[in-house]
Amino acid sequence: MANPQLYPLEVNSSTGEPFLRLRSHKQIIITPPRPEDVALYPAIMNDPRIYEWLGSPPFPYTTEHAEEWYQKTKALSDGALESLNAARDTPDPILLDVCPIRNIRELKEDGSDVFLGDIGIFRVTDGKFLIPHDEDINEEAKTKYKAANDALPLGDPKIAWTIGCKWLQPSLHSLSLIVADYIIPSSHGRGIMTDALQTLMWDWAIPRMGVRHIIGSAFQGNTGSLRVFEKSGFVPSKFFENHAQTRDQWRNLHVVEWKQS
């Protein structure tokens, strides 16, 4: 019998892998990371149509970077699934601080699937996004507001979450890995990311993580991502000039927010 704590996730009857089916694109699912994904990451992350709009993935992006990313995301997924398994006999659905699924795949008629992209949801990792408009932005304020957000108990509607993932701790070669949500270029324009975001929000994050407030961001010029947020109910919140330097270029950043009333 399937673990009722997995709901609304389905389970692949052949592999036992849990997945979330998109609301509109029924042939597209979101699953945990898989080891075979590692070989795909470098070509994707070295594609200018992808890395141009991400914070600062290492460039060139190597197999070592891909392996480390897989290990980190797999550990988070495994931890969430272990928590759900441990609560199997708990009558009410438990809340989780992380999402056990993040890799977007398209199912094929022969039963195989194709990797399409990545989406995740976590507590906000950059305190800059949490500083009120009327306060100065400085390192002390960033630390203060991030710590306050981290301290809120799971289920608190005031927790600020974000889409994507930002690793602040040192990684291979003393780099930090910063990766946001993305769809591979060959599948752009199909409405997949909008569907993935809305499905992740309404079918998992809201009921199973207690999410009520999400902050999103996109570099100036990334009209595709901004449109995805807009169609998902996000509204403009802030605009940071010279927010980050990526590949020797200073980038401005749009910040958007969604709150459940």
Backbone as a ProteinNet text record, in pm:
[ID]
protein_1_A
[PRIMARY]
MANPQLYPLEVNSSTGEPFLRLRSHKQIIITPPRPEDVALYPAIMNDPRIYEWLGSPPFPYTTEHAEEWYQKTKALSDGALESLNAARDTPDPILLDVCPIRNIRELKEDGSDVFLGDIGIFRVTDGKFLIPHDEDINEEAKTKYKAANDALPLGDPKIAWTIGCKWLQPSLHSLSLIVADYIIPSSHGRGIMTDALQTLMWDWAIPRMGVRHIIGSAFQGNTGSLRVFEKSGFVPSKFFENHAQTRDQWRNLHVVEWKQS
[TERTIARY]
84.9	0	88	54.4	132.3	121.9	226.7	229.1	133.9	28.9	-65	-1	113.1	180.7	239.6	253.1	307.2	208.5	81.5	-20.1	14.5	3.3	-60.3	35.9	152.2	244.5	189.8	214.9	187.5	317.4	307.7	425.3	433.7	550	572.1	565.4	472.6	450.6	569.2	653	767.2	892.4	914.6	1038.5	1019.9	895.3	870.6	902.4	937.6	974.1	848.5	846.2	733.4	743.2	630.3	631.3	503.9	511.5	396.9	365.4	242.6	202.7	152.7	195.8	152.3	3	-55.2	-199.5	-250.5	-180.7	-226.5	-150.2	-20.7	62.4	70.7	-27.8	-38.9	75.7	146.1	256.3	387.6	381.8	502.7	491.7	599.8	602.6	724	720.3	834.5	875	1001.5	1050.8	1169.4	1214.9	1342	1456.7	1573.4	1692.4	1730.1	1790.5	1839.8	1988.4	2063.3	2207.7	2237.7	2151.4	2177.7	2160.8	2102.1	2087.9	2223	2317.4	2447.8	2513	2506.4	2570.8	2505.2	2381	2308	2335.7	2368	2378	2482	2603.9	2703.8	2662.5	2609.3	2569.6	2459	2367.2	2257.5	2310.5	2392.2	2438.2	2543.5	2604.4	2699.2	2632.5	2502.4	2427	2395.5	2437.9	2414.1	2267.2	2179.7	2036.8	1987	2066.9	2035.9	2116.4	2250	2330.8	2318.9	2275.7	2257.7	2161.5	2064.2	1958.2	1968.2	2072.9	2092.2	2190.9	2184.9	2265.9	2413.6	2474.5	2616.6	2660.5	2607.1	2659.5	2804.9	2886	3026.3	3035.8	3130.1	3148	3297	3338.4	3253	3202.6	3085.3	3020.8	3068.2	3130	3195.6	3113.2	3158.3	3094.6	3106.6	3216.8	3232.3	3124.3	3098.7	2991.6	2857.5	2834.6	2708.4	2691.1	2797.8	2790.7	2761.8	2823.3	2799.6	2655.2	2605.7	2466.4	2371.7	2397.7	2313.5	2316.3	2434.8	2445.6	2369.9	2376.8	2307.7	2156.4	2109.2	1965.1	1909.4	1987.3	1943.3	1932.3	2025.4	2020.5	1895.4	1859.3	1738.1	1614.2	1610.5	1497.7	1485.7	1597.9	1596.6	1550.5	1595.3	1555.4	1405.9	1349.8	1205.1	1128.2	1172.9	1103.2	1115.7	1230.1	1246.3	1149.8	1130.5	1036.2	893.3	858.7	725.4	707.1	809.5	801	788.8	863.3	857.8	720.4	647.9	515.4	403.2	435.7	337.5	209.4	222.5	107	43.1	96.5	36.8	-89.5	-202.7	-328.7	-337.7	-281	-289.7	-161.3	-170.4	-49.4	46.1	172.5	271.9	319.2	373.8	434.4	583.6	638.8	781.4	842.7	972.6	1044.9	1107.4	1105.9	1162.9	1068.6	1094.8	1014.3	1094.7	1037.8	1114.9	1132.1	1067.3	1074.4	1120.9	1195.4	1238.4	1273.5	1299.7	1343	1224.2	1211.6	1097.7	1128.1	1033.2	1055.4	928.8	950	837.7	828	710.7	687.8	666.9	725.5	710.7	619.3	568.6	473.5	532.7	664.8	726.3	757.1	717.2	739.7	864.5	950.6	1070.7	1033.9	1130.4	1105.6	1230.8	1212.5	1320.6	1331.9	1454.2	1478.4	1450.3	1370.5	1335.3	1384.1	1407	1446.5	1440.5	1440	1454.3	1369.3	1307.5	1233.8	1235.9	1255.6	1257.6	1199.3	1168.3	1118.6	1182.2	1237.7	1309.6	1283.9	1318.7	1314.8	1412	1378.1	1463.8	1603.8	1703.6	1841.9	1918.8	1865.1	1932.7	1849.5	1901.3	1829	1798.2	1866.7	1842.8	1697.3	1638.8	1501.3	1400.2	1442.4	1350.4	1353.4	1447.5	1460.9	1348.1	1274.9	1166.8	1217.3	1127.4	1163.7	1225.2	1182.6	1226.9	1354.1	1419.5	1543.2	1661.4	1777.5	1898.4	1939.3	1993.5	2043.2	2190.7	2222.7	2360.4	2373.3	2495.5	2518.8	2451.7	2452.2	2388.4	2238.2	2175.1	2031.3	2001.5	2084.8	2065.2	2068.5	2169.8	2184.3	2067.2	2024.7	1915.5	1785.7	1749	1620.3	1621.8	1736.4	1744.1	1732.6	1800.9	1794.9	1652.8	1583.4	1445.4	1355.1	1376.5	1295.9	1327.2	1455	1496	1438.7	1418.4	1374	1223.7	1148.7	1004.2	972.3	881.5	850.5	777.3	800.4	734.9	583.2	521.8	378.5	340.7	437.6	409.8	384.7	271	241	333.2	411	501.7	633.4	659.3	783.8	788.9	901.4	922	998.3	939.5	999.2	1044.7	1124.5	1168.7	1173.2	1162.9	1169.2	1312.9	1360.9	1499.5	1578.6	1705.4	1789.3	1921.1	1968.9	2096.8	2182.5	2296.5	2387.9	2492.3	2491.6	2583.4	2715.3	2713.3	2835.9	2936	3064.2	3164.7	3143	3171.7	3157.2	3290.6	3288.5	3412.5	3485.8	3616.6	3701.5	3663.3	3606.1	3570.2	3467	3385	3277.3	3146.4	3051	2916.8	2829.4	2744.6	2655.1	2523	2483.8	2357.7	2279.1	2167.6	2088.6	1942.9	1878.5	1737.1	1658.2	1527.1	1444.2	1471.1	1462.4	1484.1	1420	1395.7	1351.2	1452	1488.2	1585.1	1531.8	1618.2	1574.5	1481.6	1501.3	1417.9	1271.5	1244.4	1106.4	1053.1	1125.9	1075.2	949.6	863.5	745.7	627.2	635.4	526.5	440.4	474.7	399	429.7	540.4	571.4	608.2	692.4	735.3	619.8	530.9	414	332.3	308.9	234.4	310	441.7	522.3	518	530.2	527.5	391.6	285.4	152.2	118.8	160.4	137.7	215.6	342.9	426.2	368	321	264.2	138	39.8	-93.8	-110.9	-34.3	-50.6	46.7	160.8	257.1	290.4	343.1	398	293.4	177.6	74.9	20	-26.9	-82.8	20.3	140.3	234.7	354.3	372.3	479.8	427.3	298	239.5	279.1	317.6	365.5	250.6	275.1	176.9	238.7	370.8	440.1	564.1	569.9	683.5	742.4	874	946.4	1020.9	998.5	1069.5	1155	1244.7	1329.7	1373.4	1408.9	1458.4	1541.9	1650.6	1732.2	1652.4	1684.7	1623	1647.9	1543.3	1552.6	1501.1	1484	1433.8	1280.4	1227	1082	1007.3	1069.9	1004.7	975.1	1074.7	1054.4	956	966.4	873.8	730	712.3	578.5	525.6	612.5	572.3	521.8	597.3	555.8	423.5	411.7	289.6	166.9	178.7	66.1	34.4	127.3	107.4	63.8	33.3	-20.7	78.9	204.4	305.9	292.6	328.5	323.4	460.6	496.4	626.2	639.4	759.5	782.7	899	1013.5	1132.6	1210.9	1303.9	1395.3	1532	1629.4	1764.4	1855.6	1913.9	2013.6	2148.4	2223	2355.1	2349.1	2252.7	2232.1	2347.2	2396	2500	2585.5	2709.6	2800.6	2817.3	2774.2	2786.4	2863.7	2969.6	3052.6	3092.4	3143.1	3197.5	3092.7	2966.8	2860.5	2769	2744.8	2653.4	2510.1	2427.4	2290.5	2189.4	2084.4	1972.3	1873.7	1799	1712.3	1571.2	1472.7	1332.8	1298.7	1226.6	1178.1	1026	965.8	820.5	776.4	649.9	600.1	461.2	435.2	300.7	266.5	145.1	95.2	-46	-74	-210	-290.6	-399.2	-481.3	-566.9
-119.6	0	123.9	218.9	342.5	421.7	491.1	574.1	691.7	704.8	816.1	952.6	956.5	1083.5	1141.3	1059.9	1110.2	1199.2	1189.7	1264.7	1414.2	1478.6	1435.8	1369.5	1327.8	1261.6	1125.1	1088.9	953.9	873.3	743.4	657	571.4	573.9	490.5	343.6	269.6	130.9	40.4	81	-2.1	28.6	157	197	237.4	265.6	312.5	459.6	529	670.8	757	848.3	940.1	1051.4	1104.6	1214.2	1296.3	1417.9	1508.2	1538.1	1510.9	1533.8	1677.4	1744.5	1882.1	1888.4	2000.6	2017	2018	2087.7	2100.2	2009.1	2002.9	1915.3	1778.5	1694.2	1568.1	1471.5	1492.2	1403.1	1448.9	1555.5	1608.5	1593	1544.7	1518	1584.4	1596	1645.3	1532.3	1496.4	1382	1423.2	1333.3	1355.8	1353	1404.4	1392.8	1246.2	1217.2	1082.1	1089.6	984.7	988	1008.2	959.1	976.4	1120.6	1205.8	1347.4	1418.6	1366.6	1433.2	1454.6	1355.5	1366.2	1472.2	1509.6	1606.9	1750.7	1770.4	1906.3	1994.3	1948.7	2040	2104.7	2026	2084.4	2187.3	2160.2	2254.3	2382.1	2367.5	2484.2	2564.1	2507.3	2581.7	2643.2	2626.8	2686.3	2831.1	2928	3068.3	3103.9	3027.9	3054.4	3018	2943.7	2910	2997.2	2991.6	3058.4	3209.9	3264.7	3410.6	3462.1	3378.9	3426	3369.1	3292	3239.4	3325.7	3316	3403.3	3397	3283.6	3270.4	3125.6	3039.8	2903	2906	2816.6	2813.2	2800	2870.9	2862.2	2852.4	2751	2644.2	2551.8	2498.3	2409.1	2266.9	2205.1	2076.6	1960.1	1841.2	1722.3	1719.9	1774.2	1782	1870.4	1985.8	2073.3	2001.4	1930.3	1858.6	1751.7	1679.7	1574.9	1634.3	1747.3	1809.9	1859.2	1919.7	1966.4	1848.8	1739	1620.6	1571.4	1562.4	1510.9	1599	1729.8	1820.5	1810.1	1813	1808	1670.1	1565	1429.8	1412.4	1468.9	1458.5	1526.2	1642.3	1710.6	1628.4	1574.4	1491.3	1367.2	1299.3	1178.8	1210.3	1324.3	1361.6	1384.1	1450.7	1474.8	1343.9	1255.4	1127.9	1040.3	1047.8	973.2	1024.8	1155.9	1213.4	1167.2	1163	1117.6	969.6	892.2	749.1	725.8	804.5	789.9	825.9	911.1	956.2	876.3	763.2	682.3	657.9	631.7	597.6	719	838	960.7	992.2	1011.6	1026.8	1151.9	1262.3	1387.8	1412	1475.7	1506.7	1595.1	1559.1	1641.6	1753.4	1859.3	1967.2	1941	1979	1965.1	2100.8	2112.7	2236.6	2236.8	2122.6	2111.7	2030.4	2033.8	1960.3	1840.1	1721	1602.8	1587.4	1671.4	1660.5	1792.6	1788.4	1912.8	1898.1	1778.7	1762.3	1738.1	1822.3	1818.9	1725	1633.8	1533.9	1517.5	1482.1	1456.6	1307.7	1250.6	1108.2	1082.4	974.4	933.6	810.9	785.4	675.5	538.5	525.1	395.3	374.4	470.6	458.5	526.8	570.5	644.2	790	866.5	1009.4	1088.4	1217.4	1306.3	1420.7	1449.5	1559.7	1693.5	1777.8	1907.9	2026.4	2008.6	2126.2	2102.8	2213	2208.6	2317.4	2285.3	2385.2	2342.8	2436.4	2404.1	2518.4	2492	2596.6	2580	2689.9	2691.3	2822.6	2828.1	2957.1	3053.2	3180.1	3281.6	3273.4	3272.8	3259.4	3391.3	3494.1	3623.8	3725.2	3766.9	3860.6	3993.9	4025.2	4151.1	4161.4	4047.6	4048.2	4074.2	4058.3	4067.8	4203.5	4288.6	4418.9	4511.4	4572.3	4664	4778.3	4834.2	4941.1	5061.2	5089.7	5212.1	5191.5	5077.2	5052.8	5041.5	5081.3	5072.2	4925.9	4898.7	4764.9	4757.7	4674.6	4653.6	4510.4	4468	4330.4	4297.1	4392.3	4367.8	4342.6	4424.4	4408.6	4277.6	4242.3	4115.2	3997.7	3998.2	3889.7	3886.2	4001.9	4012.3	3955	3996.4	3953.9	3808.9	3763.4	3621.4	3534.2	3572.7	3495.2	3491.6	3604	3609.1	3516.8	3514.4	3427.7	3280.4	3249.4	3112	3063.7	3157.1	3119.3	3093.7	3135.5	3114.8	2966	2919.1	2775.2	2732.4	2609.6	2554.8	2570.9	2619.3	2643.3	2788.2	2869.1	3010.5	3079	3145	3207.8	3323	3371.1	3483.4	3438.7	3308.8	3261.2	3305.5	3361.7	3399.9	3288.9	3236.3	3128.6	3183.8	3107.8	3151.7	3033.5	3064.3	2962.8	2952.5	2830	2808.3	2755.5	2784.3	2739.5	2815.7	2859.1	2929.1	2865.5	2810.7	2748.7	2850.6	2886.8	2988.5	2930.3	2804.8	2747.2	2717.2	2718.8	2690.2	2552.6	2543.1	2416.6	2380.4	2294.2	2256.9	2379.9	2379.6	2488	2622.6	2618.4	2738.7	2824.4	2763.9	2837.2	2811.9	2903.7	2880	2848.6	2747.7	2710.4	2783.8	2856.4	2927.9	2885.6	2821.2	2770	2807.7	2852.2	2886.3	2787.3	2808.1	2721.3	2747.4	2642.4	2658.8	2544.6	2569.6	2469	2468.2	2350.1	2343.8	2420.6	2487	2573.9	2507.9	2379.6	2313.9	2302.9	2325.8	2319.7	2455.2	2561.3	2695.4	2722.2	2808.5	2851.4	2757.1	2651.9	2554.6	2574.6	2673.5	2697.9	2599.1	2526.2	2422	2481.1	2585.1	2638.7	2703.7	2769.6	2827	2716.8	2609.1	2496	2431.6	2416.8	2355.7	2440.1	2570.4	2658.9	2653.7	2664.3	2664.2	2529.3	2421.2	2288.6	2272.2	2312.1	2300.3	2382.8	2503.4	2591.2	2530.7	2504.4	2471.8	2326.2	2235.8	2094.2	2046.2	2115.2	2071.6	2179.1	2293	2390.8	2445.3	2478.9	2536.2	2432.5	2315.6	2220	2141.5	2117.1	2026.8	2097.9	2227.5	2303.5	2425.7	2451.4	2566.2	2699.2	2697.9	2820.5	2918.3	3044	3150	3275.5	3276.3	3395.7	3350.7	3387.5	3349.2	3474.4	3484.3	3592.5	3532.8	3588.9	3545.4	3657.4	3625.4	3729.1	3687.3	3787.4	3762.7	3882	3854.1	3962.9	4048.1	4175.6	4264.3	4209.6	4202.5	4147.8	4005.6	3939.4	3801.7	3805.3	3843.5	3860.9	3728.4	3617.8	3487.9	3452.6	3466.6	3434.7	3530.7	3657.6	3755.1	3726	3678.9	3644.3	3521.3	3424.7	3307.1	3349.2	3436	3484.1	3560	3646.8	3727.1	3636.6	3535.7	3445.5	3359.5	3352.9	3272.6	3357.5	3484.4	3569.1	3654.1	3656.8	3740.5	3885.2	3976.7	4119.1	4181.4	4287.9	4353.4	4403.8	4387.6	4428.4	4526.5	4490.2	4574	4567	4659.7	4657.7	4699.2	4609.7	4636.1	4665.4	4784.2	4815.4	4758.6	4708.1	4650.3	4549.6	4459.9	4361.4	4262.3	4216.2	4113.7	4125.5	4084.5	4083.2	3939.2	3912.6	3778.4	3788.3	3709.3	3707.1	3848	3924.4	4059.3	4161.1	4134.4	4228.4	4249.2	4377.4	4406.9	4394.4	4325.7	4296.2	4358.1	4418.3	4466.4	4352.6	4361	4249.5	4296	4229.7	4246.9	4150.7	4198.4	4114	4116.5	3999.9	3987.8	3907	3924.2	3854	3797.4	3687.8	3630	3607.1	3646.8	3620.5	3567.5	3464.3	3413.4	3496.5	3551.3	3638	3555.3
0	0	0	-86.4	-95.9	33.8	67.5	186.8	168.1	249.2	232.9	255	324.2	347.2	218.2	114.1	-12.2	-86.5	-56.8	-130.4	-134.4	-250.9	-376	-476.7	-431.6	-522.8	-565.1	-688.9	-736.8	-726.3	-745.5	-737.5	-863.5	-926.4	-1044.1	-1003.3	-1062.5	-1022.3	-1053.5	-1149.2	-1187.1	-1105.8	-1078.7	-1012.4	-866.9	-826.9	-691.3	-672	-780.3	-770.5	-756.6	-657.6	-645.7	-749.3	-790.3	-886.6	-873.3	-922.5	-925.6	-1071.3	-1111.7	-1250.3	-1265.6	-1372.7	-1394.1	-1419.5	-1385.1	-1394.3	-1538	-1625.2	-1763.8	-1858.4	-1844	-1926.9	-1859.2	-1881.7	-1809.2	-1838.4	-1949.9	-1985.2	-1922.2	-1843.4	-1780.8	-1629.6	-1570.1	-1426.4	-1362.9	-1229.5	-1151.9	-1058.1	-1060.1	-983	-895.2	-809.5	-740.6	-841.9	-805.1	-891.7	-912	-1026	-1055.6	-1090.5	-1062.7	-1092.6	-1240.6	-1329.2	-1472.4	-1518.9	-1434.1	-1469.6	-1472.4	-1395.8	-1382.6	-1518.8	-1605.2	-1736.5	-1824.5	-1792.4	-1874.7	-1832.8	-1705.4	-1652.7	-1722.7	-1747.8	-1804	-1935.7	-2030.2	-2158.9	-2140.3	-2047.9	-2022.6	-1959	-1855.1	-1780.6	-1856.1	-1958.8	-2042.1	-2165	-2177.8	-2288.4	-2253.2	-2334.5	-2301.5	-2286.8	-2349.7	-2334.4	-2195.2	-2120.6	-1981.9	-1886.1	-1896.1	-1794.1	-1797.9	-1911.8	-1921.4	-1816	-1777.2	-1688	-1546.6	-1520	-1385.9	-1309.2	-1177.3	-1094.1	-1123.6	-1099.9	-1132.4	-1124.8	-1208.8	-1209.5	-1252.5	-1200.9	-1242.8	-1394.2	-1451.7	-1597	-1627.7	-1703.1	-1755.7	-1645.7	-1666.1	-1570.6	-1600.5	-1501.6	-1523.7	-1468.2	-1497.3	-1441.4	-1290.2	-1237	-1091.5	-1030.2	-1094.7	-1045.6	-1051.2	-1160	-1177.4	-1069.4	-1040.4	-939	-801.7	-772.4	-642.2	-632.3	-740	-740.2	-718.3	-786.3	-771.1	-626.3	-567.6	-432.2	-333.2	-350.7	-258.9	-273.9	-396.5	-416.9	-383.6	-410.7	-377.8	-226.9	-152.2	-6.6	48.4	-6.6	37.3	5.3	-114.9	-155.7	-67.8	-46.3	36.7	178.6	232.2	367.6	378.3	276.8	277.2	267.5	180.3	162.9	287.8	355.3	480	586.5	591.5	687.7	658.4	531.1	492.3	525.3	505.3	535.8	686.1	763.7	909.5	964	891.7	936.7	871.9	813.4	739.1	819.6	949.4	1032	1098.9	1069.4	1122.8	1044.1	1111.6	1038.3	951.5	998.4	922.8	845.3	728	650.8	729.8	730.6	799.4	707.1	766.9	690.2	676.1	561	535.5	505.1	532.7	505.5	367.1	300.2	166	78.7	-50.9	-147	-196.5	-197.6	-238.3	-388.6	-465.9	-612.1	-671.4	-783.9	-846.8	-994.6	-1043.7	-1182.5	-1274.4	-1375.8	-1466.5	-1582.7	-1612.5	-1717	-1801.3	-1927.5	-2017.1	-2045.8	-2019.5	-2043.9	-2192.5	-2240.6	-2379.9	-2389.4	-2510.1	-2529	-2496.3	-2510.5	-2483	-2334.2	-2250.4	-2107.2	-2057.6	-2148.3	-2108.3	-2079.9	-2033.5	-2014.3	-2048.6	-2067.5	-2108.6	-2008.1	-1963.9	-1870.9	-1938.7	-1872	-1929.2	-1848.3	-1718.8	-1641.5	-1492	-1418.1	-1273.4	-1210	-1097.8	-1020.5	-874.6	-785.6	-643	-562.9	-437.3	-348.7	-211.8	-160.7	-33.7	38	165.1	234.2	166	167.4	106.6	166.6	81	127.2	127.3	64	58.4	135.9	250.8	335.5	269.4	161.8	90.5	45.3	6	-43.2	68.3	193.5	306.4	375.1	338.4	402.8	356.6	449.5	410.7	323.2	243.4	149.8	220.4	343.1	410.4	493.5	479.7	553.3	457.8	508	426.9	407.9	289.4	260.6	298.8	395.7	436.8	489.3	514.5	554.4	687.1	779	908.6	891.9	807.2	785	712.9	615	544.4	641.6	728	825	921.8	966.4	1063.3	1007	886.7	831.3	784.8	737.6	701.6	826.5	933.4	1057	1112.8	1101.7	1150.7	1069.1	937.8	851.8	879.4	898.3	927.7	1060.2	1154.6	1289.1	1296.5	1196.7	1200.9	1195	1278.4	1280.6	1154.6	1114.6	996.9	1009.9	904	905.1	929.7	974.7	997.7	864.1	845.8	717	682.1	779.4	752.6	690.5	684.3	623.2	477.6	437.1	296.7	227	120.8	41.9	-92.3	-163.8	-295.5	-392.1	-519.1	-623.8	-673.2	-688	-730.1	-612.8	-609.1	-498.4	-503.5	-388	-382	-274	-316.5	-220.8	-179.5	-49.7	-1.5	48.4	89.1	143.3	31.4	62.9	-39.5	-100.5	-229.5	-298.2	-360.6	-459.4	-526.4	-576.8	-559.3	-608.6	-545.6	-423.1	-347.3	-418.8	-500.4	-565.9	-493.1	-508.9	-459.3	-578.8	-564.9	-672.9	-657.8	-759.3	-757	-879.6	-858.3	-969.2	-948.8	-1051.6	-1044.1	-1127.6	-1132.4	-1214.1	-1362	-1442.5	-1586.1	-1662.8	-1790.4	-1885.8	-1999.3	-2049	-2158.1	-2279.5	-2356.7	-2466.2	-2567.5	-2595.5	-2696.4	-2654	-2525.6	-2476.9	-2433.4	-2465.7	-2437.2	-2519.6	-2465.8	-2540.6	-2534.3	-2453.9	-2444.2	-2318.8	-2237.9	-2115.3	-2004	-2017.3	-1919.7	-1784.2	-1784.2	-1655.6	-1580.7	-1649.1	-1582	-1515.8	-1589.4	-1536.1	-1420.2	-1433.9	-1327.7	-1200.8	-1215.1	-1098.5	-1030.1	-1107.7	-1048.5	-985.3	-1049.3	-991.5	-862.3	-862.9	-743.5	-628.8	-661.2	-558.7	-497.7	-582.8	-534.5	-493.1	-553.1	-519.7	-413.6	-398.4	-297.3	-195.1	-240.3	-146.6	-48.8	-98.8	-11.6	86.2	40.1	135.7	216.4	161.1	227.9	291.2	262.5	324.3	399.6	387.1	455.7	394.7	267.9	202.1	180.6	219	198.4	137.5	125.6	75	-2.9	-130.7	-215.3	-279.6	-277.3	-344.1	-462.7	-579.3	-699	-753.9	-843.7	-903	-1042.1	-1120.2	-1255.7	-1298.4	-1368.3	-1419.7	-1518.8	-1522	-1619.5	-1760.4	-1838.6	-1973	-1984	-1870	-1871	-1872.1	-1984.8	-1996.6	-1980.8	-2021.2	-2008.8	-1864.2	-1777	-1636	-1571	-1604	-1546.4	-1587.6	-1710.5	-1757.4	-1683.9	-1657.5	-1580.2	-1442.3	-1375.7	-1243.7	-1252.8	-1352.1	-1367.2	-1383.7	-1469.7	-1494.2	-1372.3	-1278.9	-1158.2	-1039.1	-1063.3	-958.5	-882.9	-926.7	-862.7	-910.4	-822	-856.4	-830.9	-904.8	-882.7	-740.2	-684.8	-547.1	-534.1	-593.3	-582.4	-712.8	-726.6	-840.8	-790.3	-805	-758.6	-877.2	-879	-980.7	-937.3	-1036.2	-1008.9	-893.5	-902.5	-796.4	-787.5	-901.9	-901.1	-1026.2	-1013.9	-1127.4	-1174.4	-1294.1	-1350.6	-1481.1	-1489.7	-1609.6	-1652.3	-1551.7	-1572.2	-1614.5	-1587	-1621.8	-1501.7	-1466.9	-1358	-1408.5	-1329.2	-1371.6	-1276.7	-1333.7	-1255	-1231.6	-1122.6	-1084.2	-1051.5	-1112.6	-1075.8	-963.3	-863.3	-755.1	-756.9	-749.7	-751	-628.8	-591.3	-472.7	-495	-428.9	-422.9	-277.4	-237.8	-103.2	-113.8	-36.1	-32.3	66.4	18.3	105.3	199.6
[MASK]
+++++++++++++++++++++++++++++++++++++++++++++++++++++++++++++++++++++++++++++++++++++++++++++++++++++++++++++++++++++++++++++++++++++++++++++++++++++++++++++++++++++++++++++++++++++++++++++++++++++++++++++++++++++++++++++++++++++++++++++++++++++++++++++++++++++

